[in-house]
Each structure stands twice: as C-alpha cells, then as structure tokens.
C-alpha cells in the first residue's frame, strides 16, 4: 500500500551558542483513496486422484486349490471381484482393518447358468458373496460379511473370452461399489483391471 508521510523532515538548525534543533515527522497515515490490494489467494491443494476401482473375473476351475471362495462346485462358476484399488489375478479376499482404510471389496460367485447377458438378482440363494469395507475416519470403522442372499442387481451387458461389461446397482457398502465396470478375465487380461 502506498503510504503518505507528511513531515517537516529531519532538519538540523544550528545557531551560535545553541544546541542543535531537530524536527521529527508529524503525520504518518494511509490515504483512504489508495486502492486496497486484496491478499493473493493461496495456492489450491493438489487434488489427489483416488485409485481406479477394478473388477476381475475368473472361472472357479481356474482358481488356486486353496481359494476360500464359496459355491464353486461347478468349475464354470464365475468368481467376480470388485475392489477399490487395482487388483491382481487371481482375486484375493481382503479383510478390512484400520491399517488398510479406506478400502472396499465385494466378491461374488455366480453359477454358470446365470452368467449370460441380462439382469441378475443378487438375492438369489445360489449366489455367494464376501464383502469388506473400512472407512478413513478417526473412529476407524470397518467390517464385512459373507454368505448368500445379498442385495442389489448385477447386469451383464456384454461378455466374451477376455472381458465383460457389467453394471452393479443397489449393492450397498455405502454405495461405494455401485457403478459400471469393464471386467477383465484372469488369464486373458493384458493389463490392470479397471472400472467403476
């Protein structure tokens, strides 16, 4: 800001036989007509991109022998895993903890006769599920569940030997998992699975 200083100056007058006389500044103020420059805005914080959710699929017959997935009597049962982060083949069940928050995961095992284009009701008792969710907040909320009689729907829009395109709706977990996914099939994918 411009500052105006009205002063008589610092002036020394010397006279014979007298001490030096000094005049100090009298006024010091900011003129009200001076434009006020607003403070410059602080630099915006960089947006941190959340990881790209992924979805991968695998036949039960291709799963490792020690896989913990349920309902895999038929080798053509589809194991479908949705995850808040990129995941590797074969899909691995992740237990939610405070240390891995925030994260979510949903694994579905779907009988082969249901794996056709169209809408699948996930409450069908032949479909098994496993879900985990941990939240990044001070209370460290986390949990999960497994069994049959899930909620929501899965629509298989397209499917071939290398990938599927699906829409997951009403599946819960605070709507974290709901979305549209390009699902890469294990053994056929050439890169990380993506979707959401």
Tab-separated table of C-alpha atoms in Angstrom:
chain	number	residue	atom	x	y	z
A	1	UNK	CA	0.000	0.000	0.000
A	2	UNK	CA	1.120	3.488	-0.656
A	3	UNK	CA	1.880	5.344	2.459
A	4	UNK	CA	1.908	9.086	2.606
A	5	UNK	CA	4.196	10.726	5.041
A	6	UNK	CA	3.730	14.371	5.732
A	7	UNK	CA	6.743	15.566	7.504
A	8	UNK	CA	8.621	18.653	8.109
A	9	UNK	CA	11.638	16.478	7.721
A	10	UNK	CA	14.533	15.920	9.912
A	11	UNK	CA	16.235	19.152	9.842
A	12	UNK	CA	19.005	20.394	11.894
A	13	UNK	CA	19.376	24.053	12.583
A	14	UNK	CA	22.490	25.211	14.135
A	15	UNK	CA	22.823	28.543	15.729
A	16	UNK	CA	25.590	30.089	17.563
A	17	UNK	CA	25.630	29.210	21.179
A	18	UNK	CA	22.523	26.923	20.995
A	19	UNK	CA	22.032	23.190	20.852
A	20	UNK	CA	21.026	21.555	17.605
A	21	UNK	CA	17.221	21.601	16.999
A	22	UNK	CA	15.634	18.539	15.304
A	23	UNK	CA	12.138	18.438	13.787
A	24	UNK	CA	10.627	14.903	13.676
A	25	UNK	CA	7.894	13.747	11.278
A	26	UNK	CA	4.435	14.884	12.397
A	27	UNK	CA	1.933	12.659	10.478
A	28	UNK	CA	2.015	9.131	9.123
A	29	UNK	CA	-1.119	7.600	7.626
A	30	UNK	CA	-2.529	5.530	4.806
A	31	UNK	CA	-4.574	7.531	2.397
A	32	UNK	CA	-8.203	6.292	2.200
A	33	UNK	CA	-8.104	6.925	-1.537
A	34	UNK	CA	-5.304	4.416	-2.039
A	35	UNK	CA	-6.586	1.179	-3.578
A	36	UNK	CA	-6.566	-1.756	-1.195
A	37	UNK	CA	-4.873	-4.782	-2.701
A	38	UNK	CA	-6.595	-7.990	-1.579
A	39	UNK	CA	-4.324	-10.736	-0.341
A	40	UNK	CA	-3.359	-13.149	-3.072
A	41	UNK	CA	-5.297	-16.414	-2.849
A	42	UNK	CA	-3.338	-19.317	-1.519
A	43	UNK	CA	-2.399	-21.989	-3.972
A	44	UNK	CA	-5.134	-24.656	-4.188
A	45	UNK	CA	-4.186	-28.007	-2.780
A	46	UNK	CA	-3.455	-30.605	-5.396
A	47	UNK	CA	-6.355	-32.966	-5.912
A	48	UNK	CA	-5.285	-36.473	-5.089
A	49	UNK	CA	-6.807	-38.906	-7.535
A	50	UNK	CA	-8.383	-41.886	-5.816
A	51	UNK	CA	-7.255	-45.235	-7.151
A	52	UNK	CA	-9.225	-46.573	-10.101
A	53	UNK	CA	-11.615	-49.260	-8.891
A	54	UNK	CA	-11.101	-52.579	-10.565
A	55	UNK	CA	-13.132	-55.639	-11.398
A	56	UNK	CA	-11.736	-59.007	-12.397
A	57	UNK	CA	-13.357	-62.344	-13.140
A	58	UNK	CA	-12.202	-65.937	-13.095
A	59	UNK	CA	-13.699	-69.382	-13.595
A	60	UNK	CA	-13.853	-71.461	-10.417
A	61	UNK	CA	-11.975	-74.196	-12.277
A	62	UNK	CA	-9.031	-71.799	-12.747
A	63	UNK	CA	-8.871	-70.738	-9.091
A	64	UNK	CA	-5.958	-71.946	-6.942
A	65	UNK	CA	-6.803	-75.079	-4.929
A	66	UNK	CA	-6.681	-73.224	-1.601
A	67	UNK	CA	-9.066	-70.438	-2.706
A	68	UNK	CA	-11.599	-69.551	0.012
A	69	UNK	CA	-14.475	-68.835	-2.390
A	70	UNK	CA	-17.838	-70.442	-1.711
A	71	UNK	CA	-20.227	-72.171	-4.096
A	72	UNK	CA	-17.622	-73.425	-6.539
A	73	UNK	CA	-18.813	-76.992	-7.151
A	74	UNK	CA	-19.206	-76.181	-10.841
A	75	UNK	CA	-15.835	-75.322	-12.485
A	76	UNK	CA	-17.664	-72.797	-14.705
A	77	UNK	CA	-18.952	-70.810	-11.708
A	78	UNK	CA	-17.914	-67.190	-12.179
A	79	UNK	CA	-15.830	-65.557	-9.450
A	80	UNK	CA	-16.333	-61.813	-9.822
A	81	UNK	CA	-14.257	-59.460	-7.629
A	82	UNK	CA	-14.795	-55.698	-7.303
A	83	UNK	CA	-12.153	-53.718	-5.447
A	84	UNK	CA	-11.487	-50.068	-4.561
A	85	UNK	CA	-7.941	-50.465	-5.869
A	86	UNK	CA	-6.253	-52.251	-8.746
A	87	UNK	CA	-6.034	-55.972	-8.025
A	88	UNK	CA	-4.084	-58.900	-9.368
A	89	UNK	CA	-5.275	-62.232	-10.726
A	90	UNK	CA	-6.404	-64.383	-9.075
A	91	UNK	CA	-8.588	-62.163	-6.883
A	92	UNK	CA	-7.704	-62.320	-3.201
A	93	UNK	CA	-10.178	-61.755	-0.380
A	94	UNK	CA	-9.074	-58.768	1.714
A	95	UNK	CA	-10.069	-58.312	5.340
A	96	UNK	CA	-10.861	-54.700	6.250
A	97	UNK	CA	-8.709	-53.226	9.034
A	98	UNK	CA	-7.729	-49.791	10.345
A	99	UNK	CA	-4.372	-50.144	8.611
A	100	UNK	CA	-5.798	-50.597	5.096
A	101	UNK	CA	-8.519	-47.917	5.348
A	102	UNK	CA	-10.060	-46.658	3.193
A	103	UNK	CA	-10.915	-49.718	1.110
A	104	UNK	CA	-13.828	-51.809	-0.051
A	105	UNK	CA	-14.149	-55.173	-1.751
A	106	UNK	CA	-17.006	-57.333	-2.979
A	107	UNK	CA	-16.539	-60.875	-4.287
A	108	UNK	CA	-19.449	-62.740	-5.887
A	109	UNK	CA	-19.570	-66.382	-7.002
A	110	UNK	CA	-22.261	-66.749	-9.644
A	111	UNK	CA	-23.475	-70.098	-11.026
A	112	UNK	CA	-22.607	-70.588	-14.692
A	113	UNK	CA	-26.263	-70.768	-15.822
A	114	UNK	CA	-26.764	-67.176	-14.620
A	115	UNK	CA	-23.702	-65.838	-16.440
A	116	UNK	CA	-25.497	-64.591	-19.549
A	117	UNK	CA	-26.291	-61.068	-20.732
A	118	UNK	CA	-29.147	-59.671	-18.687
A	119	UNK	CA	-30.106	-58.698	-15.149
A	120	UNK	CA	-29.184	-60.917	-12.190
A	121	UNK	CA	-30.909	-60.550	-8.823
A	122	UNK	CA	-28.085	-60.875	-6.284
A	123	UNK	CA	-30.508	-62.085	-3.605
A	124	UNK	CA	-30.635	-65.448	-5.464
A	125	UNK	CA	-29.572	-68.010	-2.825
A	126	UNK	CA	-27.250	-69.733	-5.304
A	127	UNK	CA	-25.033	-66.618	-5.385
A	128	UNK	CA	-22.428	-66.346	-2.627
A	129	UNK	CA	-20.824	-63.088	-1.549
A	130	UNK	CA	-17.986	-61.778	0.579
A	131	UNK	CA	-17.665	-58.067	1.343
A	132	UNK	CA	-15.262	-55.854	3.292
A	133	UNK	CA	-15.338	-52.111	3.960
A	134	UNK	CA	-13.046	-49.868	6.008
A	135	UNK	CA	-13.540	-46.110	6.355
A	136	UNK	CA	-10.812	-43.491	6.718
A	137	UNK	CA	-12.099	-41.580	9.720
A	138	UNK	CA	-10.942	-41.097	13.317
A	139	UNK	CA	-13.272	-43.781	14.615
A	140	UNK	CA	-11.700	-46.418	12.369
A	141	UNK	CA	-14.952	-48.048	11.255
A	142	UNK	CA	-14.590	-51.331	9.394
A	143	UNK	CA	-16.459	-54.572	8.852
A	144	UNK	CA	-17.602	-57.198	6.417
A	145	UNK	CA	-19.769	-60.217	5.866
A	146	UNK	CA	-20.234	-63.323	3.758
A	147	UNK	CA	-22.965	-65.756	2.810
A	148	UNK	CA	-25.923	-65.842	0.430
A	149	UNK	CA	-28.913	-63.585	-0.088
A	150	UNK	CA	-27.037	-60.439	-0.985
A	151	UNK	CA	-28.729	-57.251	-2.229
A	152	UNK	CA	-28.909	-55.315	-5.464
A	153	UNK	CA	-28.561	-56.351	-9.057
A	154	UNK	CA	-25.794	-57.152	-11.497
A	155	UNK	CA	-26.446	-56.540	-15.158
A	156	UNK	CA	-24.178	-58.314	-17.630
A	157	UNK	CA	-24.227	-56.041	-20.662
A	158	UNK	CA	-21.577	-57.790	-22.765
A	159	UNK	CA	-19.329	-60.788	-22.249
A	160	UNK	CA	-16.605	-62.543	-24.248
A	161	UNK	CA	-13.486	-64.626	-23.561
A	162	UNK	CA	-11.357	-61.695	-22.442
A	163	UNK	CA	-13.704	-59.262	-20.714
A	164	UNK	CA	-17.191	-58.336	-19.595
A	165	UNK	CA	-19.027	-55.067	-19.150
A	166	UNK	CA	-21.334	-55.054	-16.126
A	167	UNK	CA	-23.483	-52.630	-14.118
A	168	UNK	CA	-23.751	-53.096	-10.367
A	169	UNK	CA	-26.663	-51.346	-8.620
A	170	UNK	CA	-28.048	-51.287	-5.061
A	171	UNK	CA	-25.221	-53.398	-3.690
A	172	UNK	CA	-24.765	-51.348	-0.553
A	173	UNK	CA	-21.469	-50.697	1.226
A	174	UNK	CA	-22.490	-47.009	1.340
A	175	UNK	CA	-22.823	-47.083	-2.456
A	176	UNK	CA	-19.049	-47.434	-2.738
A	177	UNK	CA	-19.191	-50.459	-5.027
A	178	UNK	CA	-22.083	-49.409	-7.273
A	179	UNK	CA	-21.058	-48.463	-10.802
A	180	UNK	CA	-20.267	-49.583	-14.327
A	181	UNK	CA	-17.260	-51.862	-14.757
A	182	UNK	CA	-15.133	-53.265	-17.522
A	183	UNK	CA	-14.237	-56.635	-16.046
A	184	UNK	CA	-11.075	-58.349	-17.220
A	185	UNK	CA	-10.960	-62.104	-17.098
A	186	UNK	CA	-7.937	-63.619	-15.367
A	187	UNK	CA	-5.694	-65.358	-17.844
A	188	UNK	CA	-6.917	-63.114	-20.676
A	189	UNK	CA	-6.123	-59.605	-19.370
A	190	UNK	CA	-3.026	-57.820	-20.622
A	191	UNK	CA	-3.019	-55.026	-18.055
A	192	UNK	CA	-4.518	-53.950	-14.718
A	193	UNK	CA	-8.280	-54.274	-14.363
A	194	UNK	CA	-10.305	-51.078	-14.428
A	195	UNK	CA	-13.856	-49.930	-13.978
A	196	UNK	CA	-16.207	-48.058	-11.694
